[in-house]
Short mmCIF file of C-alpha atoms and ligand atoms in Angstrom, two decimals:
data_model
loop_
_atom_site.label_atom_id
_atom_site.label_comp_id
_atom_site.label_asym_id
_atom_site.label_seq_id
_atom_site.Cartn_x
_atom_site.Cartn_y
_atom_site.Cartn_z
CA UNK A 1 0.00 0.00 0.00
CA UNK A 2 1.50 3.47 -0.67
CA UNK A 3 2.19 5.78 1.46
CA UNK A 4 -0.14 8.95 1.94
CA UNK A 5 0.83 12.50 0.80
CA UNK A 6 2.52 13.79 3.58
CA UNK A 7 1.45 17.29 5.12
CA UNK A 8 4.82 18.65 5.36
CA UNK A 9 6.85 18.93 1.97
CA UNK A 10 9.27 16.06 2.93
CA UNK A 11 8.77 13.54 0.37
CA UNK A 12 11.72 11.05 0.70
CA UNK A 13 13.33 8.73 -1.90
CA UNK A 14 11.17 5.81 -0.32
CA UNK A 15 7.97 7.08 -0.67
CA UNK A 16 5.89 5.98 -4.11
CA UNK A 17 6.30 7.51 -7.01
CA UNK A 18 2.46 8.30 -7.20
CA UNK A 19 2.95 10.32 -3.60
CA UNK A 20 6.25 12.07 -5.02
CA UNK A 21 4.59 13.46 -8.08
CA UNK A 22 1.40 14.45 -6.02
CA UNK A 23 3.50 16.66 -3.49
CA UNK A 24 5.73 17.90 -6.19
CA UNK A 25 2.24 19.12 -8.20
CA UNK A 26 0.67 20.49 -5.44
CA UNK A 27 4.20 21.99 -4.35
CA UNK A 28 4.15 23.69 -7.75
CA UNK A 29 0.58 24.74 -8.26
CA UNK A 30 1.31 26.83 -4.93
CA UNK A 31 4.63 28.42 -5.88
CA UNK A 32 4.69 32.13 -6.66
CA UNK A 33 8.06 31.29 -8.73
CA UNK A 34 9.77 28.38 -10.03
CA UNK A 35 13.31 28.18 -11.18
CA UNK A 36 14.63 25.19 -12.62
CA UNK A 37 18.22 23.14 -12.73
CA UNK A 38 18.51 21.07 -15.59
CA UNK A 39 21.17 18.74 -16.44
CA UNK A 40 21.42 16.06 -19.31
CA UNK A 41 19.34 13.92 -17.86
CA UNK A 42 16.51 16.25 -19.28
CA UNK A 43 17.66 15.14 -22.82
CA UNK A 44 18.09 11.69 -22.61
CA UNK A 45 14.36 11.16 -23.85
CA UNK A 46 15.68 13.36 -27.10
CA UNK A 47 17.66 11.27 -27.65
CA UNK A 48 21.37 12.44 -25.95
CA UNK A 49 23.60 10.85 -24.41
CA UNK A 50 24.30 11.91 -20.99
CA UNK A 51 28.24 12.59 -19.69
CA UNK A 52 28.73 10.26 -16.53
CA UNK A 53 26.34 7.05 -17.73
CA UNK A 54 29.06 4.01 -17.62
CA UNK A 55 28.21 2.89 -20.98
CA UNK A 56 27.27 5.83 -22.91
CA UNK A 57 28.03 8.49 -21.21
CA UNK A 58 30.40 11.27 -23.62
CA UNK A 59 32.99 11.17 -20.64
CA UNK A 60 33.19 7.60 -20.26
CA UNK A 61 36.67 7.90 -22.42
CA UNK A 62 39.30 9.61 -20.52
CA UNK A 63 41.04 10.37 -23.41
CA UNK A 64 37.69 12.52 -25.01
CA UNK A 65 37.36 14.11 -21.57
CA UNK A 66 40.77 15.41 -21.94
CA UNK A 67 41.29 16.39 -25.79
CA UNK A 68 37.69 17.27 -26.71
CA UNK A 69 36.56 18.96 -22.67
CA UNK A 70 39.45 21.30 -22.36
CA UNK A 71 40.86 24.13 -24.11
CA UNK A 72 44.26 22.69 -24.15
CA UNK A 73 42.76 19.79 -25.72
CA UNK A 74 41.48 21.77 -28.37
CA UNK A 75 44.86 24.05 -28.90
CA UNK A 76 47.17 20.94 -29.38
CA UNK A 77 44.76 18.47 -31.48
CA UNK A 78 41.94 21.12 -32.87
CA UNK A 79 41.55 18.50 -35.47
CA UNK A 80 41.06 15.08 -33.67
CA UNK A 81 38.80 17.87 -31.13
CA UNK A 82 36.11 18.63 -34.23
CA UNK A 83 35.65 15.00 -34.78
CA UNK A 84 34.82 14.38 -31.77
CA UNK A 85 32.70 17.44 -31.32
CA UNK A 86 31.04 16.50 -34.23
CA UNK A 87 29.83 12.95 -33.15
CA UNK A 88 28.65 14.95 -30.01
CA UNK A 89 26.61 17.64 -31.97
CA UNK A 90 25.07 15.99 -34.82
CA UNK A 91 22.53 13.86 -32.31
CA UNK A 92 22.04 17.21 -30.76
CA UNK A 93 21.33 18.82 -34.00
CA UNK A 94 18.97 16.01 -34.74
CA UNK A 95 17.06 16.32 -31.55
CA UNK A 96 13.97 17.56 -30.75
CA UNK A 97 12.30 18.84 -27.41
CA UNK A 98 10.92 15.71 -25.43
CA UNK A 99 7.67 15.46 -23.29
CA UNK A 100 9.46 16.76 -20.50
CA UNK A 101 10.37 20.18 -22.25
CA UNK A 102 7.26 20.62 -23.31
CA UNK A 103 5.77 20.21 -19.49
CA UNK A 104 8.25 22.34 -17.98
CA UNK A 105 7.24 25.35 -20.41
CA UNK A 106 3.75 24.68 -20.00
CA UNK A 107 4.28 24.86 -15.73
CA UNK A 108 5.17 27.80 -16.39
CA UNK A 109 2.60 29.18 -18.57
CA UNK A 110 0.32 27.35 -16.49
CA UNK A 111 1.67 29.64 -13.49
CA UNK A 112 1.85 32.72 -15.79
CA UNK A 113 -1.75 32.59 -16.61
CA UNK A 114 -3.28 31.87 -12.47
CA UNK A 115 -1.14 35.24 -11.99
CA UNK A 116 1.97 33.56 -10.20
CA UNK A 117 5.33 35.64 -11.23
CA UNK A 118 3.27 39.00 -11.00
CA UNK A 119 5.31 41.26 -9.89
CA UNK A 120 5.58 42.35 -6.31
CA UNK A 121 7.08 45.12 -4.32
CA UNK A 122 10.54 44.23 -4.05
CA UNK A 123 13.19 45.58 -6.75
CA UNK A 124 14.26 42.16 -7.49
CA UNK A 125 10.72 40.55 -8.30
CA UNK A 126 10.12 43.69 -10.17
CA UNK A 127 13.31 42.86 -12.23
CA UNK A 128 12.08 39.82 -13.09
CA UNK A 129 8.58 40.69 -13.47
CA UNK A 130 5.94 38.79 -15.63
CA UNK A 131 7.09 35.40 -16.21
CA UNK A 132 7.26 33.28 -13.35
CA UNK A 133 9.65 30.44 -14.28
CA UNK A 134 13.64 30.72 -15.15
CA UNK A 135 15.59 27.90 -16.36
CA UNK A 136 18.85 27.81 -16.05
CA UNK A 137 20.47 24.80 -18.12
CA UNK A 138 23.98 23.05 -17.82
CA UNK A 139 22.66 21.55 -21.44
CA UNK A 140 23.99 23.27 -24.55
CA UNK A 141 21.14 21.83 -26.93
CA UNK A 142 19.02 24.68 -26.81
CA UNK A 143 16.07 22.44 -26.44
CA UNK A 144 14.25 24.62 -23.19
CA UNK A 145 13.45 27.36 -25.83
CA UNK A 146 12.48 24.59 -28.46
CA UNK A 147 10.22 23.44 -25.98
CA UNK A 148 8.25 26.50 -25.27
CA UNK A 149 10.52 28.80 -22.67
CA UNK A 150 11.53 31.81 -24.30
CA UNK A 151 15.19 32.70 -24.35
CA UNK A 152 15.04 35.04 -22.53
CA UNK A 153 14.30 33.10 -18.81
CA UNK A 154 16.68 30.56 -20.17
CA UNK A 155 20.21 31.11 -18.72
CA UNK A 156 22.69 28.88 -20.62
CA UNK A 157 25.49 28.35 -17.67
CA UNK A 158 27.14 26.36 -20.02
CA UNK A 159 27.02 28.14 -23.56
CA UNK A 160 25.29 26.08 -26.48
CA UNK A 161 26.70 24.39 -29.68
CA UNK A 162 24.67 26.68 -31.73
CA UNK A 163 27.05 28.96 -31.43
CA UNK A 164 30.66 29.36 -32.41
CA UNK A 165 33.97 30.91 -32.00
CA UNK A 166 38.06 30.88 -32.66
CA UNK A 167 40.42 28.87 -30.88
CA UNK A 168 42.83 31.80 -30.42
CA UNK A 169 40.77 34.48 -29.84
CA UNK A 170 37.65 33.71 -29.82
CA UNK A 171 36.41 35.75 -32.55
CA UNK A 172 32.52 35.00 -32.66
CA UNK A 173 32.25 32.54 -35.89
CA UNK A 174 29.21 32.05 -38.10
CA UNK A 175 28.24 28.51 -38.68
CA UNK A 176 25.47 27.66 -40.53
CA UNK A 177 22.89 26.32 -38.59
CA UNK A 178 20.34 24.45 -41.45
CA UNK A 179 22.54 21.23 -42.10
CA UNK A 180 25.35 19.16 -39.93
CA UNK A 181 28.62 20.38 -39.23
CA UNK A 182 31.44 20.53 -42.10
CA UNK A 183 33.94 17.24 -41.98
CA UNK A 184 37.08 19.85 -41.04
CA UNK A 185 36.77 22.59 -38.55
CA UNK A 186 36.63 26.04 -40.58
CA UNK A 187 38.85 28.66 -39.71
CA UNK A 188 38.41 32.28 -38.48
CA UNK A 189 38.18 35.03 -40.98
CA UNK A 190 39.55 37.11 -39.11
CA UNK A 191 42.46 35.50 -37.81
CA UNK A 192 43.02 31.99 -39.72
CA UNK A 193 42.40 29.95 -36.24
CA UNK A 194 39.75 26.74 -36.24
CA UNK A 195 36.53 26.87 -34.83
CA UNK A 196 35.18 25.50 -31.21
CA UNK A 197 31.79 25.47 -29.54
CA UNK A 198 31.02 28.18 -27.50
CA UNK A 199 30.33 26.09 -24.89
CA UNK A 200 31.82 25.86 -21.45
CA UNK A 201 34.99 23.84 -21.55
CA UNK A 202 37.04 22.19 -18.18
CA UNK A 203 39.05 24.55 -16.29
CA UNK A 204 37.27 27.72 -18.43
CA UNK A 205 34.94 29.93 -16.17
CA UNK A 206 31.88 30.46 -16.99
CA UNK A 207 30.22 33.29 -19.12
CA UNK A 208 29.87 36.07 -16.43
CA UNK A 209 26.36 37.60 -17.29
CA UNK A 210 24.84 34.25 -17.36
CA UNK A 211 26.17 33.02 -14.23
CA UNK A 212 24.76 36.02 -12.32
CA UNK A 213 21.21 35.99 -13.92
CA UNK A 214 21.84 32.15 -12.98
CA UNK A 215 22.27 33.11 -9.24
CA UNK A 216 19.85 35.38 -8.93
CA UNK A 217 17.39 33.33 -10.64
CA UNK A 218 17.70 31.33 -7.50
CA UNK A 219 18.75 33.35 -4.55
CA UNK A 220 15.48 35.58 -5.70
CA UNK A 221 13.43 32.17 -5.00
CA UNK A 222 11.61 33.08 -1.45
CA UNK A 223 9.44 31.05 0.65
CA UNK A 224 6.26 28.76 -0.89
CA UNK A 225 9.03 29.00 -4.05
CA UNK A 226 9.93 25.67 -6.20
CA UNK A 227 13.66 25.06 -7.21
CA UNK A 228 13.26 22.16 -9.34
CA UNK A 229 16.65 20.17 -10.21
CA UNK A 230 15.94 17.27 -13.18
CA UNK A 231 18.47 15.61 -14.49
CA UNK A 232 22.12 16.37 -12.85
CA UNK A 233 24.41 14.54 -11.29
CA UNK A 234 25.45 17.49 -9.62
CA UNK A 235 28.98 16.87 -9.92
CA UNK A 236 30.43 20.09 -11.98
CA UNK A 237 30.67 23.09 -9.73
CA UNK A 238 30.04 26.24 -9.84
CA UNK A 239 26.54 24.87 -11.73
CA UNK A 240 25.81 22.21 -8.82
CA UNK A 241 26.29 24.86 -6.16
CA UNK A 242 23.15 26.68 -7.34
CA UNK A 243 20.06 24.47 -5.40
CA UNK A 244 22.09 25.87 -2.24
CA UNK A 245 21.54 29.55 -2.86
CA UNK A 246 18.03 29.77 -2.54
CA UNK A 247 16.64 30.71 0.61
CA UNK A 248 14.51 29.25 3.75
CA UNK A 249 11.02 28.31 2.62
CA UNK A 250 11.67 27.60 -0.71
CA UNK A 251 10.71 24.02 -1.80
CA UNK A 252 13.29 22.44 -3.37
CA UNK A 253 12.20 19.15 -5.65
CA UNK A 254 14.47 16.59 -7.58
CA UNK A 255 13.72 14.63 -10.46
CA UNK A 256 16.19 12.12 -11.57
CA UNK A 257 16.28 8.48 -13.56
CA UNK A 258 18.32 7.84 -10.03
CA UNK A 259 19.07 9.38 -6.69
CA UNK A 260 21.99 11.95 -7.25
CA UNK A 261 24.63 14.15 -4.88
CA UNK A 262 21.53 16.48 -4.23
CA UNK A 263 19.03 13.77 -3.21
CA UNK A 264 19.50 14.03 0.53
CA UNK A 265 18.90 17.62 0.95
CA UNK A 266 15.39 17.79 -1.03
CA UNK A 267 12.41 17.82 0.02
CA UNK A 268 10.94 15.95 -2.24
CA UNK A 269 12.20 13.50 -4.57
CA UNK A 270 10.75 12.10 -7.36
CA UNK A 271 12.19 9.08 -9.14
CA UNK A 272 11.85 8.28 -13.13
CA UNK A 273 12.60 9.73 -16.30
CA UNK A 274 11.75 13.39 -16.57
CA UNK A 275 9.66 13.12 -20.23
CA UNK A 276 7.41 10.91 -17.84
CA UNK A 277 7.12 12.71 -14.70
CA UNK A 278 6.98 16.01 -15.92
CA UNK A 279 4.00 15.77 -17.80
CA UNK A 280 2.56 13.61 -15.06
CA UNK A 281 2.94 16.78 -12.93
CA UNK A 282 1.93 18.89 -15.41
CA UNK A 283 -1.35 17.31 -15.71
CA UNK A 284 -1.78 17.87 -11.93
CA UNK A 285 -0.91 21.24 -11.45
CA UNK A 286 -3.29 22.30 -14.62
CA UNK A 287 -6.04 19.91 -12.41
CA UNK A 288 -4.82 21.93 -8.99
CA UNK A 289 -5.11 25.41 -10.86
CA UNK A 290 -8.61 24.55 -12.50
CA UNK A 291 -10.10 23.78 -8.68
CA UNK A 292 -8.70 27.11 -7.47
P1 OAD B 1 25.61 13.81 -15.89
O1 OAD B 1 25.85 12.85 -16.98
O2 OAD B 1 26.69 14.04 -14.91
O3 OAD B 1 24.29 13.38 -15.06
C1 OAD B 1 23.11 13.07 -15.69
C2 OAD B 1 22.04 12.84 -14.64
O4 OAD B 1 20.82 12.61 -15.29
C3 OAD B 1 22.29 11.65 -13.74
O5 OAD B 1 22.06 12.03 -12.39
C4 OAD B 1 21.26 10.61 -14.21
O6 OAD B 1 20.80 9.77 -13.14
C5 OAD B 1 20.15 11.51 -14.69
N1 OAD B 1 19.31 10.93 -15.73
C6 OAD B 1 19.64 10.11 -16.75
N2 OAD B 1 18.59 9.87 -17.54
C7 OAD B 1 17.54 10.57 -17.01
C8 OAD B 1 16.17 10.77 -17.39
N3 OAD B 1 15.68 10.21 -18.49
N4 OAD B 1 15.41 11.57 -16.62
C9 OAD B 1 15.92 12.16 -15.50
N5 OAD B 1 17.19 12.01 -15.10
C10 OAD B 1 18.01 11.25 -15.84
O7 OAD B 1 25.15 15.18 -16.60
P2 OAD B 1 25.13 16.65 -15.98
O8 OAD B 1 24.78 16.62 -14.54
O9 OAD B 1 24.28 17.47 -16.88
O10 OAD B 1 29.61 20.29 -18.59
O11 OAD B 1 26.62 17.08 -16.14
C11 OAD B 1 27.01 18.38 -15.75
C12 OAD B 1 28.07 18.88 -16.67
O12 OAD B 1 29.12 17.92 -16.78
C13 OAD B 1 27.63 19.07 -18.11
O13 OAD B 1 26.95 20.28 -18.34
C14 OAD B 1 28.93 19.06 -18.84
C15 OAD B 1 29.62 17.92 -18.15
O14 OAD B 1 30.99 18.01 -18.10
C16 OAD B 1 30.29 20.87 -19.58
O15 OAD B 1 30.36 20.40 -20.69
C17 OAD B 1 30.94 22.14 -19.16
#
């Protein structure tokens, strides 16, 4: 027999998954604001592989980790780099939003439309006025705003491979964007260097602006709040650090395939594949909303 909804928000990994997504709707349906962590695990329903998986993960090679994931990596072997980068972008070029996508931009236009996100007294929620959910993404796929989140409440911690620039400099390159990439890497106009993802590489910090609409996207987050993490390990900092801004009150909800570095501290956890659960909570929040 499963376990009733509890009355506090402390759903913990043992409790059914039916009780999980009930809390987590009715969490939601409540929440002024919502900001939301995503990791790969958000894409694996597109069809992308995620980094850490043992068998398919894009890190499971040490050797791609350190010629493909680092700058240095792409200074000494820009070549053997682009192939590599290629076999990584192409699914992601192919890919289209999943179920999950969809249901996270319709929360939030769910929320928009019951008058969450309206804006309050205080110069921050004026700031952010309007909208009431922000997603800020570790994934460079650019699949959120496919989905239905505009761009601009989607903060892109960790760049995107829609975009391009030098090796040396980093002159911004154009790409084109309407078929896959070209078998060689092509080189800057402006100064003769290959091309590289604009994406976030290891030991590179991440693009300033970003990072600080990232943190206050969640140190804005005040009590009856949601900070929703899907789909992270949680293991690359300073991305995985972000849950642990927000404030007291704010409910903070997991959903992963599998219980992750964050599972402990949430209060409510909800186990399966996000293009499942999310419309499952979807559906619940719309059903919450309508009864208000
Ligand atoms: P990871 O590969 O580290 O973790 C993926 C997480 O998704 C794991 O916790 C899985 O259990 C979970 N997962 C897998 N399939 C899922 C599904 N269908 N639904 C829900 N959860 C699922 O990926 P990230 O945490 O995104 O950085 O990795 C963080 C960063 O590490 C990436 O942005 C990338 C990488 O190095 C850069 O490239 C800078």
């Amino acid at each position: 027999m499963s376990k009733a909804v509890p009355a506090a928000a402390t759903v913990p990994a043992d409790y059914s998954l039916d009780v999980a997504i009930e809390a987590a709707a009715r969490a939601i349906a409540a929440a002024p604001r919502l900001t939301a962590l995503t990791g790969a695990g958000m894409s694996a329903e597109s069809g992308i592989n995620t980094f850490r998986d043992p068998e398919v993960g894009v890190w499971r090679n040490w050797l791609a980790l350190a010629l493909f994931g680092t700058p240095n990596g792409w200074r000494w072997t820009p070549g053997w780099a682009w192939s590599n980068y290629r076999r990584f972008h192409d699914p992601i070029f192919a890919a289209e939003p999943n179920d999950g996508h969809r249901a996270l931009a319709a929360i939030g236009e769910a929320m928009q439309s019951s008058g969450a996100g309206t804006p309050t007294t205080t110069a921050s929620a004026t700031a952010t006025s309007g909208y009431p959910l922000r997603v800020v993404t570790q994934n460079v796929d650019y699949l959120h705003q496919c989905g239905g989140v505009p761009d601009a409440f989607v903060h892109e911690v960790h760049g995107s491979v829609f975009r391009h620039r030098c090796i040396a400099k980093g002159h911004p390159m154009e790409i084109p964007q309407d078929a896959p990439l070209p078998a060689s890497a092509p080189k800057c106009p402006q100064c003769g260097s290959r091309a590289r993802p604009d994406a976030v590489l290891f030991t590179e910090s991440l693009p300033g602006a970003t990072w600080e609409s990232a943190e206050r996207a969640m140190r804005d987050l005040g009590p009856k709040d949601c900070c929703l993490v899907i789909g992270t390990s949680g293991s690359v900092y300073p991305a995985a650090s972000l849950p642990g801004m927000c404030g007291r009150g704010v409910v903070k909800i997991e959903i992963n395939a599998d219980e992750s570095g964050y599972t402990g501290g949430m209060d409510i956890f909800v186990k399966g594949p996000s293009a499942q659960c999310l419309p499952r909570i979807l559906a619940r929040v719309l059903e919450l909303k309508a009864e208000e």
